[in-house]
Short mmCIF file of C-alpha atoms and ligand atoms in Angstrom, two decimals:
data_model
loop_
_atom_site.label_atom_id
_atom_site.label_comp_id
_atom_site.label_asym_id
_atom_site.label_seq_id
_atom_site.Cartn_x
_atom_site.Cartn_y
_atom_site.Cartn_z
CA MET A 42 123.69 -88.16 -100.31
CA SER A 43 123.36 -85.55 -103.10
CA ASP A 44 120.98 -82.62 -102.77
CA GLN A 45 118.74 -84.12 -105.40
CA GLN A 46 118.50 -87.41 -103.53
CA SER A 47 117.75 -85.81 -100.22
CA CYS A 48 115.09 -83.69 -101.89
CA ALA A 49 113.47 -86.79 -103.42
CA THR A 50 113.51 -88.48 -100.02
CA HIS A 51 111.97 -85.43 -98.46
CA ASP A 52 109.15 -85.37 -101.01
CA GLN A 53 108.50 -89.06 -100.49
CA ASN A 54 108.28 -88.59 -96.74
CA HIS A 55 105.95 -85.69 -97.19
CA ALA A 56 103.80 -87.85 -99.48
CA VAL A 57 103.62 -90.60 -96.85
CA LYS A 58 102.31 -88.21 -94.20
CA HIS A 59 99.79 -86.82 -96.65
CA ASN A 60 98.74 -90.35 -97.66
CA ILE A 61 98.27 -91.42 -94.04
CA VAL A 62 95.89 -88.53 -93.48
CA ALA A 63 94.09 -89.32 -96.74
CA ILE A 64 93.69 -93.05 -96.04
CA ARG A 65 92.37 -92.40 -92.54
CA HIS A 66 89.79 -90.14 -94.09
CA ARG A 67 88.98 -92.78 -96.72
CA LEU A 68 88.52 -95.39 -94.01
CA GLU A 69 86.25 -93.18 -91.91
CA GLN A 70 84.17 -92.32 -94.99
CA ALA A 71 83.77 -95.99 -95.81
CA LEU A 72 82.73 -96.80 -92.22
CA HIS A 73 80.24 -93.96 -92.28
CA ARG A 74 78.71 -95.10 -95.58
CA ALA A 75 78.48 -98.65 -94.23
CA GLY A 76 76.63 -97.37 -91.15
CA ARG A 77 79.45 -98.44 -88.85
CA PRO A 78 80.89 -96.51 -85.91
CA THR A 79 83.94 -94.29 -86.33
CA GLY A 80 87.07 -96.15 -85.33
CA SER A 81 85.50 -99.61 -85.71
CA ALA A 82 88.22 -100.69 -88.15
CA ALA A 83 91.97 -100.24 -87.79
CA LEU A 84 94.62 -99.49 -90.39
CA LEU A 85 97.52 -101.86 -90.83
CA ALA A 86 100.13 -100.12 -93.00
CA VAL A 87 101.67 -102.77 -95.23
CA SER A 88 105.29 -101.69 -95.45
CA LYS A 89 107.07 -104.54 -97.25
CA THR A 90 110.00 -103.31 -99.40
CA ARG A 91 109.86 -99.80 -97.85
CA PRO A 92 112.93 -98.51 -95.99
CA ALA A 93 112.83 -97.92 -92.24
CA ALA A 94 113.02 -94.13 -92.70
CA ILE A 95 109.71 -94.19 -94.56
CA LEU A 96 108.05 -96.23 -91.81
CA ARG A 97 109.34 -93.69 -89.32
CA GLU A 98 107.60 -90.94 -91.28
CA ALA A 99 104.37 -92.89 -91.18
CA PHE A 100 104.82 -93.38 -87.43
CA GLU A 101 105.33 -89.64 -86.99
CA ALA A 102 102.04 -89.13 -88.82
CA GLY A 103 100.39 -91.29 -86.15
CA GLN A 104 100.51 -94.74 -87.75
CA ARG A 105 101.19 -97.51 -85.22
CA LEU A 106 100.41 -100.86 -86.89
CA PHE A 107 102.77 -102.12 -89.59
CA GLY A 108 102.49 -105.29 -91.68
CA GLU A 109 105.57 -107.02 -93.05
CA ASN A 110 105.87 -109.97 -95.46
CA TYR A 111 109.58 -110.75 -95.52
CA LEU A 112 111.12 -111.87 -92.27
CA GLN A 113 114.75 -110.79 -92.72
CA GLU A 114 113.75 -107.40 -94.04
CA ALA A 115 111.29 -106.95 -91.17
CA LEU A 116 113.86 -107.86 -88.50
CA GLU A 117 116.27 -105.26 -89.90
CA LYS A 118 113.59 -102.57 -89.84
CA GLN A 119 112.56 -103.51 -86.30
CA GLN A 120 116.17 -103.04 -85.25
CA ALA A 121 116.35 -99.63 -86.96
CA LEU A 122 113.06 -98.53 -85.34
CA LYS A 123 113.45 -100.02 -81.88
CA ASP A 124 113.26 -96.55 -80.30
CA LEU A 125 109.56 -96.36 -81.34
CA GLU A 126 108.04 -97.92 -78.26
CA ASP A 127 104.41 -98.36 -79.20
CA ILE A 128 104.91 -99.51 -82.78
CA GLU A 129 103.10 -102.82 -83.39
CA TRP A 130 104.45 -105.41 -85.85
CA HIS A 131 102.19 -107.80 -87.77
CA TYR A 132 103.59 -110.66 -89.82
CA ILE A 133 101.53 -111.12 -93.00
CA GLY A 134 103.93 -113.13 -95.18
CA ALA A 135 104.29 -116.79 -96.03
CA LEU A 136 105.17 -118.98 -93.04
CA GLN A 137 107.56 -121.90 -93.15
CA SER A 138 108.76 -123.94 -90.19
CA ASN A 139 112.20 -122.33 -90.21
CA LYS A 140 110.66 -118.89 -89.64
CA THR A 141 108.38 -119.66 -86.74
CA ARG A 142 110.87 -118.91 -83.97
CA ASP A 143 111.74 -115.41 -85.20
CA VAL A 144 108.11 -114.62 -85.94
CA ALA A 145 107.03 -115.79 -82.48
CA GLU A 146 109.72 -113.70 -80.82
CA HIS A 147 109.50 -110.49 -82.84
CA PHE A 148 105.87 -109.88 -83.77
CA SER A 149 102.64 -109.11 -81.90
CA TRP A 150 100.41 -110.61 -84.56
CA VAL A 151 100.54 -113.20 -87.34
CA HIS A 152 97.83 -113.13 -90.03
CA THR A 153 98.92 -116.10 -92.11
CA VAL A 154 98.53 -119.21 -89.97
CA ASP A 155 97.04 -121.89 -92.21
CA ARG A 156 98.14 -125.24 -90.80
CA GLU A 157 98.44 -126.99 -87.48
CA LYS A 158 102.15 -127.71 -87.62
CA ILE A 159 103.01 -124.02 -88.04
CA ALA A 160 100.54 -123.04 -85.32
CA ARG A 161 102.07 -125.53 -82.88
CA ARG A 162 105.60 -124.34 -83.60
CA LEU A 163 104.60 -120.69 -83.14
CA SER A 164 102.95 -121.55 -79.83
CA GLU A 165 105.99 -123.47 -78.58
CA ALA A 166 108.38 -120.69 -79.61
CA ARG A 167 106.38 -117.83 -78.14
CA PRO A 168 108.26 -116.41 -75.12
CA ALA A 169 105.96 -116.53 -72.07
CA SER A 170 107.06 -113.01 -71.11
CA LEU A 171 105.38 -111.59 -74.22
CA GLY A 172 101.98 -113.16 -73.60
CA PRO A 173 100.15 -115.14 -76.29
CA LEU A 174 100.79 -114.30 -79.94
CA ASN A 175 97.70 -112.89 -81.66
CA VAL A 176 96.80 -114.91 -84.73
CA CYS A 177 94.42 -114.83 -87.63
CA LEU A 178 93.85 -117.93 -89.72
CA GLN A 179 94.40 -117.28 -93.41
CA VAL A 180 91.53 -118.69 -95.47
CA ASN A 181 91.88 -119.49 -99.16
CA ILE A 182 88.58 -117.84 -99.88
CA SER A 183 88.78 -117.58 -103.68
CA GLY A 184 89.92 -121.16 -104.18
CA GLU A 185 92.27 -121.42 -107.10
CA ARG A 186 94.20 -118.17 -106.99
CA SER A 187 96.51 -118.67 -104.07
CA LYS A 188 97.73 -121.93 -102.63
CA SER A 189 98.17 -120.57 -99.14
CA GLY A 190 95.29 -120.44 -96.75
CA VAL A 191 93.20 -123.16 -95.16
CA THR A 192 90.13 -124.24 -97.15
CA PRO A 193 86.75 -123.21 -95.72
CA GLU A 194 86.05 -126.92 -95.15
CA ALA A 195 89.19 -127.45 -93.08
CA LEU A 196 88.83 -124.21 -91.12
CA PRO A 197 86.75 -125.50 -88.15
CA ALA A 198 89.25 -128.24 -87.34
CA LEU A 199 92.21 -125.85 -87.54
CA ALA A 200 90.41 -123.28 -85.36
CA GLU A 201 89.79 -125.98 -82.76
CA GLN A 202 93.48 -126.91 -82.72
CA VAL A 203 94.67 -123.31 -82.51
CA LEU A 204 92.27 -122.51 -79.67
CA ALA A 205 93.93 -125.26 -77.65
CA LEU A 206 97.46 -123.84 -78.01
CA PRO A 207 98.57 -121.87 -74.94
CA GLY A 208 101.04 -119.63 -76.80
CA LEU A 209 98.46 -118.36 -79.28
CA ARG A 210 95.37 -116.18 -79.02
CA LEU A 211 92.98 -116.77 -81.92
CA ARG A 212 91.64 -113.36 -82.96
CA GLY A 213 90.01 -114.02 -86.31
CA LEU A 214 90.36 -114.63 -90.02
CA MET A 215 92.34 -113.15 -92.89
CA SER A 216 92.17 -113.51 -96.65
CA ILE A 217 93.76 -112.31 -99.87
CA PRO A 218 90.97 -112.74 -102.42
CA ALA A 219 91.31 -112.90 -106.18
CA ILE A 220 91.70 -109.41 -107.61
CA SER A 221 88.75 -107.64 -109.19
CA ASP A 222 88.21 -103.97 -109.95
CA ASP A 223 84.43 -104.30 -109.73
CA PRO A 224 83.28 -103.22 -106.25
CA GLU A 225 80.32 -105.62 -106.34
CA GLN A 226 82.58 -108.56 -107.27
CA GLN A 227 85.01 -107.51 -104.55
CA ARG A 228 82.33 -107.91 -101.91
CA ILE A 229 81.70 -111.59 -102.66
CA PRO A 230 84.86 -113.09 -101.09
CA HIS A 231 84.72 -110.57 -98.23
CA ALA A 232 81.14 -111.59 -97.51
CA ALA A 233 82.19 -115.24 -97.60
CA LEU A 234 84.98 -114.62 -95.07
CA ARG A 235 82.59 -112.72 -92.82
CA GLU A 236 80.19 -115.65 -92.94
CA LEU A 237 82.94 -118.06 -91.86
CA PHE A 238 83.93 -115.64 -89.10
CA GLU A 239 80.36 -115.43 -87.81
CA GLN A 240 80.10 -119.22 -87.76
CA LEU A 241 83.28 -119.37 -85.71
CA VAL A 242 82.01 -116.76 -83.26
CA ARG A 243 78.76 -118.72 -82.81
CA ARG A 244 80.66 -121.93 -82.27
CA TYR A 245 83.18 -120.47 -79.80
CA PRO A 246 81.40 -117.68 -77.95
CA GLN A 247 84.12 -117.61 -75.26
CA ALA A 248 86.99 -117.16 -77.73
CA PRO A 249 88.53 -113.69 -78.19
CA LEU A 250 87.40 -113.52 -81.83
CA ASP A 251 87.19 -109.88 -82.90
CA THR A 252 89.22 -109.53 -86.09
CA LEU A 253 88.40 -109.74 -89.77
CA SER A 254 91.62 -108.85 -91.60
CA MET A 255 90.57 -108.09 -95.16
CA GLY A 256 90.78 -105.31 -97.73
CA MET A 257 93.85 -103.79 -99.35
CA SER A 258 94.40 -100.51 -101.23
CA SER A 259 92.00 -101.31 -104.06
CA ASP A 260 89.20 -103.09 -102.20
CA MET A 261 89.14 -101.36 -98.84
CA GLU A 262 85.60 -100.01 -99.22
CA ALA A 263 84.17 -103.39 -100.21
CA ALA A 264 85.89 -104.97 -97.21
CA ILE A 265 84.52 -102.32 -94.86
CA ASP A 266 81.04 -102.88 -96.27
CA GLU A 267 81.39 -106.55 -95.33
CA GLY A 268 82.64 -105.97 -91.81
CA ALA A 269 86.45 -105.77 -91.98
CA THR A 270 87.94 -104.68 -88.64
CA LEU A 271 91.53 -104.46 -89.89
CA VAL A 272 92.34 -103.27 -93.41
CA ARG A 273 95.77 -103.71 -94.98
CA PRO A 274 96.63 -100.96 -97.47
CA GLY A 275 100.18 -100.78 -98.83
CA THR A 276 100.41 -98.83 -102.08
CA ALA A 277 97.72 -96.34 -101.05
CA ILE A 278 100.08 -95.20 -98.27
CA PHE A 279 103.56 -95.77 -99.68
CA GLY A 280 103.10 -95.59 -103.45
CA SER A 281 103.60 -98.36 -106.00
CA ARG A 282 106.13 -101.07 -105.22
CA ASP A 283 107.75 -101.56 -108.70
C1 PLP B 374 101.17 -106.53 -100.13
C2 PLP B 374 100.04 -106.93 -99.29
C3 PLP B 374 99.02 -106.02 -98.96
C4 PLP B 374 98.96 -104.60 -99.50
O1 PLP B 374 98.54 -104.57 -100.83
P1 PLP B 374 98.33 -103.16 -101.59
O2 PLP B 374 97.69 -103.56 -102.86
O3 PLP B 374 99.70 -102.59 -101.77
O4 PLP B 374 97.49 -102.32 -100.75
C5 PLP B 374 98.03 -106.44 -98.09
N1 PLP B 374 98.01 -107.69 -97.59
C6 PLP B 374 98.97 -108.59 -97.88
C7 PLP B 374 98.90 -109.94 -97.28
C8 PLP B 374 100.00 -108.24 -98.75
O5 PLP B 374 100.93 -109.16 -99.04
#
């Protein structure tokens, strides 16, 4: 590696640590403004496309939860970072049947369960020694924009099926709403997801439902205003992905 390269890497690492501190502050400010307790929402650092060394820097700055979208890339980074004992891996990418075994074996959480077949395969593939896999159901909350995600209408039936699977622990809901740069517009899909979550909690008071996974770099505040318990910033921590 040339001096120039190592210097660039150093600056980038320094930026990540700085950004972790800044985003924690941003999150606490948002919670405070929303009248919510400190620490009532967690930060999932979305690290797709970032090299393992950068994740390690974030870990050294205190970050523990990492979200990955691409299975092969994630497995390679997990291998490179296996010395980090309390790192927690969340799978937030598209799920096909041929990925369920690796996801069930190598992640603590999956945020993108949106159909029964995938849920059943994840449950069957989950090693008993790891305990149930934590899952959020992905809801297609803005309708047309994304094809993944269960519709709000089909959500109750899917929740019922997932609750019956021994290898899964249903923790809550997740969404990727249509993009808007207007904070008031941003709140609408987040409020809709919260509503669906509250209905689920009323319907299944015994279920371990405690997670609303919503809000990314540009709509974190709106998500916190609407009750997000897990926000998923990527670019705000690691820079743009181009
Ligand atoms: C990429 C991604 C994010 C992070 O988005 P940013 O705009 O970089 O903050 C969050 N959630 C999911 C599901 C993603 O795919």
